[in-house]
XYZ file of C-alpha atoms in Angstrom:
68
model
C 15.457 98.130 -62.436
C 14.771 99.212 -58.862
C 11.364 98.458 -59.199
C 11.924 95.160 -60.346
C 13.954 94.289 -57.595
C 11.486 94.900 -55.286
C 9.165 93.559 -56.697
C 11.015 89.775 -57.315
C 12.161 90.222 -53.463
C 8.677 90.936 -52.913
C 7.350 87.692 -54.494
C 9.732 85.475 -53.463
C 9.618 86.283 -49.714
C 5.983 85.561 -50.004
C 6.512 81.713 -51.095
C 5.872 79.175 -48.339
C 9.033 77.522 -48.144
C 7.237 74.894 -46.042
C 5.544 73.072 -49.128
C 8.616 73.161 -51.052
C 10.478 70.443 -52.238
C 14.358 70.237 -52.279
C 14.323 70.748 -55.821
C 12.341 73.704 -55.104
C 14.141 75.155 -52.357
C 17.462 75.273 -54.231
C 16.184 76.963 -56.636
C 14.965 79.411 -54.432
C 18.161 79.529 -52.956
C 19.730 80.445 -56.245
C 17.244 82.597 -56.894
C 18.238 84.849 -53.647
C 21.639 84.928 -54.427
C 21.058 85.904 -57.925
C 18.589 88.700 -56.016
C 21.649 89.837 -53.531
C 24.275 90.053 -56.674
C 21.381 92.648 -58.377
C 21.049 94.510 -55.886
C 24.533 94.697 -55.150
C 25.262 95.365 -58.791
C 22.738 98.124 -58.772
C 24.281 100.068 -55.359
C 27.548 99.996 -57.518
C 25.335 101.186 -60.411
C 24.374 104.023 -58.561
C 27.753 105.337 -57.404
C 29.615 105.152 -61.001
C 26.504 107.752 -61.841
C 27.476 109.553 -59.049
C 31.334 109.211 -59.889
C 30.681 110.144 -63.766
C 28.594 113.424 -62.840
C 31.460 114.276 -60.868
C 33.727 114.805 -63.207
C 31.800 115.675 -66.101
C 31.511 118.990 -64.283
C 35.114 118.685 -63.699
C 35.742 118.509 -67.136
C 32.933 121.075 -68.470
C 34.506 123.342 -65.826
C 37.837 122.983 -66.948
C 36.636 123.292 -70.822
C 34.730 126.723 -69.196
C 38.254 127.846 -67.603
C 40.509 126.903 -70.366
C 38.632 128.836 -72.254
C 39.110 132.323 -70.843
């Protein structure tokens, strides 16, 4: 998904907002926000990954020390 991302904020930061027409530019506008909520969405992505490795090696260490 990462990849993506940069690559959609790539393209639409190249777009000559100049030329466009008001039509144009709100749907660039929503188009950005859509962008920011993504990458927002990935960021907290990213930190339930972290938050679920955690304590699966809670939990596989308390599995290990139960056991003995």
């Amino acid at each position: 998904m990462a990849d993506t991302i940069a690559e959609t904020v790539e393209l639409l930061y190249t777009i000559d907002q100049e030329n466009l027409t008001p039509d144009q530019q709100i749907a660039l506008g929503t188009a950005l926000a859509t962008l920011a909520q993504a990458e927002r969405l990935e960021q907290i992505n990213e930190r339930l990954r972290g938050i679920h490795q955690v304590l699966n090696s809670w939990a596989m260490k308390a599995t290990v020390d139960g056991g003995r």
